[in-house]
Amino acid sequence: YSGDKPIQFMLPNGLREILEYKEWLKIEEKSNKYPLHRVSEVVDNQLHEKLNFLLLNIHELSLEILQFLRIRSNFVLVIETNNDHGYAELRRLMYDLLETELTLPVVIKRVYQNLPNDKLQLYSATDIGGLLIDGLGDGAWLSISNQSTTDPLLDVKISNTTSFGVLQAARTRMSKTEYISCPSCGRTLFDLQKTTAMIRKRTDHLKGVKIGIMGCIVNGPGEMADADYGYVGSGKGKITLYKGQEVMKRAIPSESALDELIQLIKDDGAWVEAEQVMAGIED
């Protein structure tokens, strides 16, 4: 998000946009476009009858604003802080909102500048994911600026990828395949990194499916306890396939194990072709 450019988000019945309030006022067809209000003006603003967003800094949440929001159900709060270490501050706010019995959805906004990707993932996972995993907050909004790139679309892509990763890790929104892999040890019976990359290449379009990839039969089944499907080394050149904690096929030759895994997912009704997923995104 930048300036007066719209923010787009997808609901089951179509694409929606969030616009700065002054830009929203200018458009005629407002049914699928929602205003982003600022705290200094919201009390006097025209409101969308169904959905409004209120962006405020954590220190702008006053008694007057709380009273304004308490009698309304068509608002989403977007909370941000300028504190470089804002996790504790945001967590305190969440508990304050619970104590005031304000139950409106809350989106946590964080702004990061000039961070390499690994630090962006680490900081956002701490600041936002740490709250979401405890059930505090309903969404993530990352605003990033990276002077090492001249392509603003790359910043958007990185922001989206990181946001969905945080949401999935916190079990707030499952948007992609999840892989559970062991750290590898002397008992590992195949090249774990190579095999994981091979499985990902064929299955990474399966939204919300969890696949465990374990190097041996000793600790593997326990480590992948919450996986939907398991791919576990059970001997030299042999793989055992699981559905949950149930063994489905034993001692399959590793050369055909991935095809057998895909067939297992298909037989379970959880498979969808990658082309169908991409067609849905384009629509």
mmCIF file of C-alpha atoms in Angstrom:
data_model
loop_
_atom_site.group_PDB
_atom_site.id
_atom_site.type_symbol
_atom_site.label_atom_id
_atom_site.label_comp_id
_atom_site.label_asym_id
_atom_site.label_seq_id
_atom_site.Cartn_x
_atom_site.Cartn_y
_atom_site.Cartn_z
ATOM 1 C CA TYR A 1 0.000 0.000 0.000
ATOM 2 C CA SER A 2 1.329 3.437 -0.857
ATOM 3 C CA GLY A 3 -0.329 6.849 -0.903
ATOM 4 C CA ASP A 4 -3.779 6.866 -2.452
ATOM 5 C CA LYS A 5 -3.331 3.583 -4.348
ATOM 6 C CA PRO A 6 -6.027 1.028 -3.527
ATOM 7 C CA ILE A 7 -5.447 -2.073 -1.461
ATOM 8 C CA GLN A 8 -7.024 -5.151 -3.021
ATOM 9 C CA PHE A 9 -8.275 -8.190 -1.161
ATOM 10 C CA MET A 10 -10.286 -11.233 -2.150
ATOM 11 C CA LEU A 11 -13.542 -12.429 -0.625
ATOM 12 C CA PRO A 12 -15.411 -15.588 -1.713
ATOM 13 C CA ASN A 13 -17.734 -13.498 -3.874
ATOM 14 C CA GLY A 14 -15.114 -11.381 -5.605
ATOM 15 C CA LEU A 15 -12.381 -8.757 -5.478
ATOM 16 C CA ARG A 16 -12.647 -5.809 -3.102
ATOM 17 C CA GLU A 17 -10.638 -2.615 -2.686
ATOM 18 C CA ILE A 18 -9.773 -0.348 0.211
ATOM 19 C CA LEU A 19 -9.336 3.296 -0.745
ATOM 20 C CA GLU A 20 -8.221 6.370 1.134
ATOM 21 C CA TYR A 21 -11.377 8.087 2.369
ATOM 22 C CA LYS A 22 -11.009 11.170 0.136
ATOM 23 C CA GLU A 23 -10.523 8.971 -2.930
ATOM 24 C CA TRP A 24 -13.459 6.775 -1.942
ATOM 25 C CA LEU A 25 -15.732 9.819 -1.803
ATOM 26 C CA LYS A 26 -14.981 10.612 -5.454
ATOM 27 C CA ILE A 27 -16.179 7.310 -6.905
ATOM 28 C CA GLU A 28 -19.811 6.628 -7.740
ATOM 29 C CA GLU A 29 -19.959 2.834 -7.439
ATOM 30 C CA LYS A 30 -19.023 2.128 -3.822
ATOM 31 C CA SER A 31 -20.506 -1.347 -3.267
ATOM 32 C CA ASN A 32 -17.187 -3.210 -3.639
ATOM 33 C CA LYS A 33 -14.905 -0.405 -2.471
ATOM 34 C CA TYR A 34 -14.404 0.493 1.173
ATOM 35 C CA PRO A 35 -13.000 3.647 2.820
ATOM 36 C CA LEU A 36 -9.868 3.823 4.937
ATOM 37 C CA HIS A 37 -10.522 6.453 7.613
ATOM 38 C CA ARG A 38 -8.040 8.353 9.756
ATOM 39 C CA VAL A 39 -8.725 8.799 13.425
ATOM 40 C CA SER A 40 -8.731 12.614 13.293
ATOM 41 C CA GLU A 41 -11.703 12.678 10.904
ATOM 42 C CA VAL A 42 -13.659 9.466 11.307
ATOM 43 C CA VAL A 43 -16.331 10.815 13.670
ATOM 44 C CA ASP A 44 -17.506 13.296 11.028
ATOM 45 C CA ASN A 45 -16.905 11.139 7.940
ATOM 46 C CA GLN A 46 -19.487 9.590 5.682
ATOM 47 C CA LEU A 47 -19.480 5.832 6.322
ATOM 48 C CA HIS A 48 -19.877 2.808 4.108
ATOM 49 C CA GLU A 49 -22.989 0.992 5.306
ATOM 50 C CA LYS A 50 -21.311 -2.438 5.279
ATOM 51 C CA LEU A 51 -17.577 -2.069 5.933
ATOM 52 C CA ASN A 52 -15.128 0.625 7.000
ATOM 53 C CA PHE A 53 -11.454 0.539 7.947
ATOM 54 C CA LEU A 54 -9.966 2.793 10.599
ATOM 55 C CA LEU A 55 -6.176 3.228 10.568
ATOM 56 C CA LEU A 56 -4.708 4.593 13.757
ATOM 57 C CA ASN A 57 -1.486 4.633 15.669
ATOM 58 C CA ILE A 58 -1.609 2.794 18.950
ATOM 59 C CA HIS A 59 -1.378 6.083 20.880
ATOM 60 C CA GLU A 60 -4.395 7.549 19.048
ATOM 61 C CA LEU A 61 -6.889 5.126 20.561
ATOM 62 C CA SER A 62 -8.809 7.434 22.873
ATOM 63 C CA LEU A 63 -11.935 7.033 24.990
ATOM 64 C CA GLU A 64 -13.863 9.072 22.404
ATOM 65 C CA ILE A 65 -12.854 6.681 19.608
ATOM 66 C CA LEU A 66 -13.684 3.647 21.723
ATOM 67 C CA GLN A 67 -17.148 5.041 22.416
ATOM 68 C CA PHE A 68 -17.597 5.776 18.700
ATOM 69 C CA LEU A 69 -16.615 2.198 17.760
ATOM 70 C CA ARG A 70 -18.506 0.405 20.525
ATOM 71 C CA ILE A 71 -21.881 1.119 18.918
ATOM 72 C CA ARG A 72 -20.757 0.096 15.430
ATOM 73 C CA SER A 73 -20.301 -3.334 13.912
ATOM 74 C CA ASN A 74 -19.181 -2.299 10.433
ATOM 75 C CA PHE A 75 -15.590 -1.349 11.274
ATOM 76 C CA VAL A 76 -12.212 -3.056 11.105
ATOM 77 C CA LEU A 77 -9.419 -1.543 13.190
ATOM 78 C CA VAL A 78 -5.975 -1.265 11.595
ATOM 79 C CA ILE A 79 -3.468 -0.694 14.404
ATOM 80 C CA GLU A 80 0.141 0.382 13.884
ATOM 81 C CA THR A 81 3.005 1.465 16.123
ATOM 82 C CA ASN A 82 6.218 3.369 15.465
ATOM 83 C CA ASN A 83 8.024 1.434 18.160
ATOM 84 C CA ASP A 84 10.845 -0.639 16.653
ATOM 85 C CA HIS A 85 10.072 -3.260 19.276
ATOM 86 C CA GLY A 86 6.302 -2.958 19.142
ATOM 87 C CA TYR A 87 5.303 -6.527 20.020
ATOM 88 C CA ALA A 88 4.828 -5.907 23.749
ATOM 89 C CA GLU A 89 3.052 -2.607 23.090
ATOM 90 C CA LEU A 90 0.639 -4.224 20.622
ATOM 91 C CA ARG A 91 0.027 -7.154 22.933
ATOM 92 C CA ARG A 92 -0.908 -4.797 25.764
ATOM 93 C CA LEU A 93 -3.329 -3.018 23.444
ATOM 94 C CA MET A 94 -5.032 -6.287 22.508
ATOM 95 C CA TYR A 95 -5.713 -7.034 26.155
ATOM 96 C CA ASP A 96 -6.980 -3.484 26.692
ATOM 97 C CA LEU A 97 -9.446 -3.979 23.817
ATOM 98 C CA LEU A 98 -10.624 -7.259 25.339
ATOM 99 C CA GLU A 99 -11.132 -5.580 28.715
ATOM 100 C CA THR A 100 -13.248 -2.856 27.099
ATOM 101 C CA GLU A 101 -15.280 -5.597 25.345
ATOM 102 C CA LEU A 102 -14.544 -4.117 21.930
ATOM 103 C CA THR A 103 -14.878 -7.114 19.630
ATOM 104 C CA LEU A 104 -14.292 -5.535 16.222
ATOM 105 C CA PRO A 105 -11.730 -7.286 13.959
ATOM 106 C CA VAL A 106 -8.172 -5.955 14.351
ATOM 107 C CA VAL A 107 -5.536 -5.924 11.608
ATOM 108 C CA ILE A 108 -1.955 -5.470 12.805
ATOM 109 C CA LYS A 109 0.094 -3.119 10.632
ATOM 110 C CA ARG A 110 3.878 -2.951 10.687
ATOM 111 C CA VAL A 111 6.190 -0.822 8.546
ATOM 112 C CA TYR A 112 9.680 -2.130 7.735
ATOM 113 C CA GLN A 113 12.360 -0.308 5.767
ATOM 114 C CA ASN A 114 15.552 -1.567 4.158
ATOM 115 C CA LEU A 115 15.480 -5.055 5.635
ATOM 116 C CA PRO A 116 16.881 -8.116 3.873
ATOM 117 C CA ASN A 117 14.279 -10.814 3.305
ATOM 118 C CA ASP A 118 15.454 -13.070 6.126
ATOM 119 C CA LYS A 119 15.189 -10.265 8.691
ATOM 120 C CA LEU A 120 11.817 -9.180 7.301
ATOM 121 C CA GLN A 121 10.527 -12.713 7.840
ATOM 122 C CA LEU A 122 11.991 -12.843 11.342
ATOM 123 C CA TYR A 123 10.713 -9.433 12.466
ATOM 124 C CA SER A 124 7.210 -9.812 11.010
ATOM 125 C CA ALA A 125 6.883 -13.335 12.416
ATOM 126 C CA THR A 126 7.776 -11.949 15.847
ATOM 127 C CA ASP A 127 5.756 -8.721 15.755
ATOM 128 C CA ILE A 128 2.619 -10.063 14.050
ATOM 129 C CA GLY A 129 2.820 -13.851 14.180
ATOM 130 C CA GLY A 130 3.529 -13.807 17.905
ATOM 131 C CA LEU A 131 0.157 -12.115 18.449
ATOM 132 C CA LEU A 132 -1.861 -14.105 15.923
ATOM 133 C CA ILE A 133 -0.694 -17.459 17.266
ATOM 134 C CA ASP A 134 -2.212 -16.505 20.637
ATOM 135 C CA GLY A 135 -5.489 -15.495 19.009
ATOM 136 C CA LEU A 136 -4.779 -11.762 19.288
ATOM 137 C CA GLY A 137 -5.641 -9.961 16.063
ATOM 138 C CA ASP A 138 -7.364 -10.989 12.852
ATOM 139 C CA GLY A 139 -5.028 -9.986 10.039
ATOM 140 C CA ALA A 140 -1.627 -8.719 8.923
ATOM 141 C CA TRP A 141 -0.678 -5.628 6.934
ATOM 142 C CA LEU A 142 2.981 -5.297 5.979
ATOM 143 C CA SER A 143 4.270 -2.086 4.444
ATOM 144 C CA ILE A 144 7.851 -2.455 3.258
ATOM 145 C CA SER A 145 10.383 -0.326 1.420
ATOM 146 C CA ASN A 146 13.646 -1.768 0.194
ATOM 147 C CA GLN A 147 16.121 0.678 -1.316
ATOM 148 C CA SER A 148 18.172 -2.212 -2.686
ATOM 149 C CA THR A 149 15.558 -2.735 -5.410
ATOM 150 C CA THR A 150 14.155 -0.286 -7.946
ATOM 151 C CA ASP A 151 11.098 -2.436 -8.641
ATOM 152 C CA PRO A 152 8.174 -1.491 -6.363
ATOM 153 C CA LEU A 153 6.260 -4.545 -7.603
ATOM 154 C CA LEU A 154 8.983 -6.722 -6.108
ATOM 155 C CA ASP A 155 8.346 -5.086 -2.722
ATOM 156 C CA VAL A 156 4.646 -5.911 -3.094
ATOM 157 C CA LYS A 157 5.438 -9.519 -3.980
ATOM 158 C CA ILE A 158 7.799 -9.884 -1.021
ATOM 159 C CA SER A 159 5.251 -8.277 1.299
ATOM 160 C CA ASN A 160 2.451 -10.588 0.119
ATOM 161 C CA THR A 161 4.589 -13.719 0.325
ATOM 162 C CA THR A 162 5.793 -12.830 3.815
ATOM 163 C CA SER A 163 2.292 -11.922 5.031
ATOM 164 C CA PHE A 164 0.757 -15.192 3.836
ATOM 165 C CA GLY A 165 3.672 -17.089 5.364
ATOM 166 C CA VAL A 166 3.074 -15.464 8.760
ATOM 167 C CA LEU A 167 -0.684 -16.073 8.559
ATOM 168 C CA GLN A 168 -0.162 -19.732 7.698
ATOM 169 C CA ALA A 169 2.447 -20.304 10.393
ATOM 170 C CA ALA A 170 0.010 -18.828 12.938
ATOM 171 C CA ARG A 171 -2.814 -21.024 11.534
ATOM 172 C CA THR A 172 -4.842 -17.901 10.807
ATOM 173 C CA ARG A 173 -5.176 -18.535 7.074
ATOM 174 C CA MET A 174 -4.024 -21.600 5.156
ATOM 175 C CA SER A 175 -3.096 -20.476 1.640
ATOM 176 C CA LYS A 176 -0.444 -22.935 0.474
ATOM 177 C CA THR A 177 1.011 -26.380 0.983
ATOM 178 C CA GLU A 178 2.892 -26.899 4.235
ATOM 179 C CA TYR A 179 5.887 -29.185 4.538
ATOM 180 C CA ILE A 180 7.062 -30.726 7.808
ATOM 181 C CA SER A 181 10.609 -31.997 7.499
ATOM 182 C CA CYS A 182 12.990 -33.552 9.991
ATOM 183 C CA PRO A 183 16.383 -31.879 10.614
ATOM 184 C CA SER A 184 18.200 -34.943 9.222
ATOM 185 C CA CYS A 185 20.603 -37.158 11.136
ATOM 186 C CA GLY A 186 22.742 -40.246 10.659
ATOM 187 C CA ARG A 187 19.622 -42.403 10.239
ATOM 188 C CA THR A 188 18.329 -40.399 7.261
ATOM 189 C CA LEU A 189 17.856 -42.787 4.351
ATOM 190 C CA PHE A 190 17.729 -40.337 1.436
ATOM 191 C CA ASP A 191 18.877 -36.864 0.388
ATOM 192 C CA LEU A 192 16.366 -34.870 2.424
ATOM 193 C CA GLN A 193 16.844 -31.506 0.706
ATOM 194 C CA LYS A 194 16.742 -32.949 -2.794
ATOM 195 C CA THR A 195 13.694 -35.085 -2.020
ATOM 196 C CA THR A 196 11.840 -32.192 -0.348
ATOM 197 C CA ALA A 197 12.503 -29.981 -3.382
ATOM 198 C CA MET A 198 11.230 -32.759 -5.678
ATOM 199 C CA ILE A 199 8.023 -33.182 -3.661
ATOM 200 C CA ARG A 200 7.459 -29.431 -3.454
ATOM 201 C CA LYS A 201 7.767 -29.078 -7.216
ATOM 202 C CA ARG A 202 4.842 -31.463 -7.744
ATOM 203 C CA THR A 203 2.624 -30.523 -4.779
ATOM 204 C CA ASP A 204 3.167 -26.878 -3.785
ATOM 205 C CA HIS A 205 -0.170 -25.797 -5.289
ATOM 206 C CA LEU A 206 -2.242 -27.847 -2.806
ATOM 207 C CA LYS A 207 -3.718 -25.177 -0.566
ATOM 208 C CA GLY A 208 -3.731 -26.098 3.109
ATOM 209 C CA VAL A 209 -2.371 -29.641 2.676
ATOM 210 C CA LYS A 210 0.380 -30.649 5.135
ATOM 211 C CA ILE A 211 2.982 -33.179 3.960
ATOM 212 C CA GLY A 212 5.558 -34.689 6.303
ATOM 213 C CA ILE A 213 8.911 -35.638 4.744
ATOM 214 C CA MET A 214 10.935 -37.709 7.199
ATOM 215 C CA GLY A 215 14.318 -39.320 6.766
ATOM 216 C CA CYS A 216 13.681 -42.453 8.823
ATOM 217 C CA ILE A 217 10.985 -44.554 10.424
ATOM 218 C CA VAL A 218 12.375 -44.151 13.966
ATOM 219 C CA ASN A 219 11.293 -40.625 14.869
ATOM 220 C CA GLY A 220 9.602 -39.603 11.627
ATOM 221 C CA PRO A 221 5.990 -40.598 12.407
ATOM 222 C CA GLY A 222 6.095 -38.749 15.728
ATOM 223 C CA GLU A 223 7.659 -35.609 14.277
ATOM 224 C CA MET A 224 5.004 -35.385 11.554
ATOM 225 C CA ALA A 225 2.122 -36.099 13.951
ATOM 226 C CA ASP A 226 -0.171 -33.376 12.568
ATOM 227 C CA ALA A 227 0.637 -33.922 8.857
ATOM 228 C CA ASP A 228 -2.106 -34.972 6.453
ATOM 229 C CA TYR A 229 0.269 -37.222 4.519
ATOM 230 C CA GLY A 230 3.698 -38.633 5.230
ATOM 231 C CA TYR A 231 6.681 -39.644 3.097
ATOM 232 C CA VAL A 232 9.060 -41.611 5.347
ATOM 233 C CA GLY A 233 12.286 -43.472 4.653
ATOM 234 C CA SER A 234 11.878 -47.069 5.828
ATOM 235 C CA GLY A 235 14.927 -48.753 4.321
ATOM 236 C CA LYS A 236 17.607 -48.239 1.721
ATOM 237 C CA GLY A 237 15.764 -47.039 -1.372
ATOM 238 C CA LYS A 238 12.408 -47.721 0.300
ATOM 239 C CA ILE A 239 9.633 -45.312 1.324
ATOM 240 C CA THR A 240 6.563 -45.808 3.511
ATOM 241 C CA LEU A 241 3.544 -43.566 2.897
ATOM 242 C CA TYR A 242 1.171 -42.367 5.605
ATOM 243 C CA LYS A 243 -2.234 -40.783 5.766
ATOM 244 C CA GLY A 244 -2.191 -39.037 9.089
ATOM 245 C CA GLN A 245 -0.693 -41.617 11.452
ATOM 246 C CA GLU A 246 -1.934 -44.596 9.435
ATOM 247 C CA VAL A 247 0.445 -46.529 7.204
ATOM 248 C CA MET A 248 -1.025 -46.759 3.707
ATOM 249 C CA LYS A 249 1.812 -48.307 1.689
ATOM 250 C CA ARG A 250 5.044 -49.895 2.896
ATOM 251 C CA ALA A 251 8.503 -50.255 1.365
ATOM 252 C CA ILE A 252 7.736 -48.565 -1.959
ATOM 253 C CA PRO A 253 10.774 -48.123 -4.248
ATOM 254 C CA SER A 254 11.922 -44.518 -3.932
ATOM 255 C CA GLU A 255 11.817 -44.126 -7.719
ATOM 256 C CA SER A 256 8.026 -44.428 -7.724
ATOM 257 C CA ALA A 257 7.246 -43.130 -4.221
ATOM 258 C CA LEU A 258 6.338 -39.577 -5.244
ATOM 259 C CA ASP A 259 3.876 -40.810 -7.866
ATOM 260 C CA GLU A 260 2.388 -43.126 -5.255
ATOM 261 C CA LEU A 261 2.102 -40.216 -2.802
ATOM 262 C CA ILE A 262 0.256 -38.134 -5.392
ATOM 263 C CA GLN A 263 -2.051 -41.053 -6.131
ATOM 264 C CA LEU A 264 -2.756 -41.402 -2.397
ATOM 265 C CA ILE A 265 -3.730 -37.716 -2.223
ATOM 266 C CA LYS A 266 -5.921 -38.148 -5.306
ATOM 267 C CA ASP A 267 -7.639 -41.214 -3.861
ATOM 268 C CA ASP A 268 -8.329 -39.194 -0.716
ATOM 269 C CA GLY A 269 -10.043 -36.451 -2.744
ATOM 270 C CA ALA A 270 -7.528 -33.769 -1.727
ATOM 271 C CA TRP A 271 -5.810 -33.377 -5.103
ATOM 272 C CA VAL A 272 -6.385 -30.525 -7.527
ATOM 273 C CA GLU A 273 -4.439 -29.868 -10.710
ATOM 274 C CA ALA A 274 -2.082 -26.882 -10.685
ATOM 275 C CA GLU A 275 -3.760 -25.512 -13.810
ATOM 276 C CA GLN A 276 -7.078 -25.313 -11.972
ATOM 277 C CA VAL A 277 -5.480 -23.368 -9.122
ATOM 278 C CA MET A 278 -3.919 -20.852 -11.509
ATOM 279 C CA ALA A 279 -7.203 -20.486 -13.411
ATOM 280 C CA GLY A 280 -8.969 -19.670 -10.153
ATOM 281 C CA ILE A 281 -6.390 -16.988 -9.337
ATOM 282 C CA GLU A 282 -6.758 -15.401 -12.761
ATOM 283 C CA ASP A 283 -10.558 -15.373 -12.472
#
